[in-house]
XYZ file of C-alpha atoms in Angstrom:
58
model
C -29.409 -19.090 -8.852
C -27.750 -16.370 -10.729
C -24.505 -16.496 -13.059
C -21.138 -14.627 -11.430
C -20.622 -11.859 -12.415
C -16.963 -11.182 -13.215
C -16.349 -8.368 -10.640
C -18.168 -11.194 -7.830
C -15.716 -14.076 -9.471
C -12.567 -12.383 -8.772
C -13.669 -10.745 -5.852
C -14.020 -13.708 -4.588
C -10.513 -15.401 -5.720
C -9.143 -11.622 -3.763
C -10.455 -13.262 -0.906
C -9.557 -16.831 -0.893
C -5.860 -15.662 -1.210
C -6.087 -13.163 1.773
C -7.219 -16.058 3.761
C -4.919 -18.797 2.548
C -1.649 -16.766 3.670
C -3.558 -15.099 7.020
C -4.413 -11.179 5.451
C -7.280 -9.011 6.348
C -8.831 -8.388 2.939
C -10.344 -4.469 2.828
C -11.760 -3.757 -0.545
C -11.957 -4.758 -4.394
C -13.519 -3.823 -7.441
C -13.392 -4.425 -10.853
C -9.141 -3.061 -11.521
C -7.040 -4.433 -7.942
C -7.911 -5.481 -4.376
C -6.054 -4.351 -0.881
C -4.783 -5.976 1.899
C -3.694 -5.280 4.803
C -0.681 -8.060 5.483
C -0.076 -9.759 9.515
C 2.521 -7.038 9.814
C -0.030 -4.214 9.652
C 1.701 -3.386 6.273
C -0.983 -2.400 3.448
C -0.999 -3.964 -0.035
C -3.072 -3.195 -2.755
C -2.546 -5.922 -6.293
C -3.951 -5.954 -9.513
C -5.489 -9.369 -10.446
C -3.104 -10.390 -13.359
C -0.037 -9.814 -10.710
C -2.389 -12.186 -8.631
C -2.784 -14.797 -11.882
C 1.156 -14.657 -12.152
C 1.865 -15.175 -7.428
C -1.033 -18.440 -8.255
C -0.102 -19.293 -11.327
C 3.874 -19.890 -9.570
C 2.899 -21.432 -7.238
C 1.446 -24.846 -8.631
């Protein structure tokens, strides 16, 4: 089994974040990802912002 690339790892984390909060995952690239919230709002978030959110939730 091949080692995951950085992009594959951050996309996997972004998808897990969306699933946890019941957001619809839309896209991801090396810099950021996009999702839709339950109320229909569209958002993008970079991975540094996601890191801050995850650190503060612990």
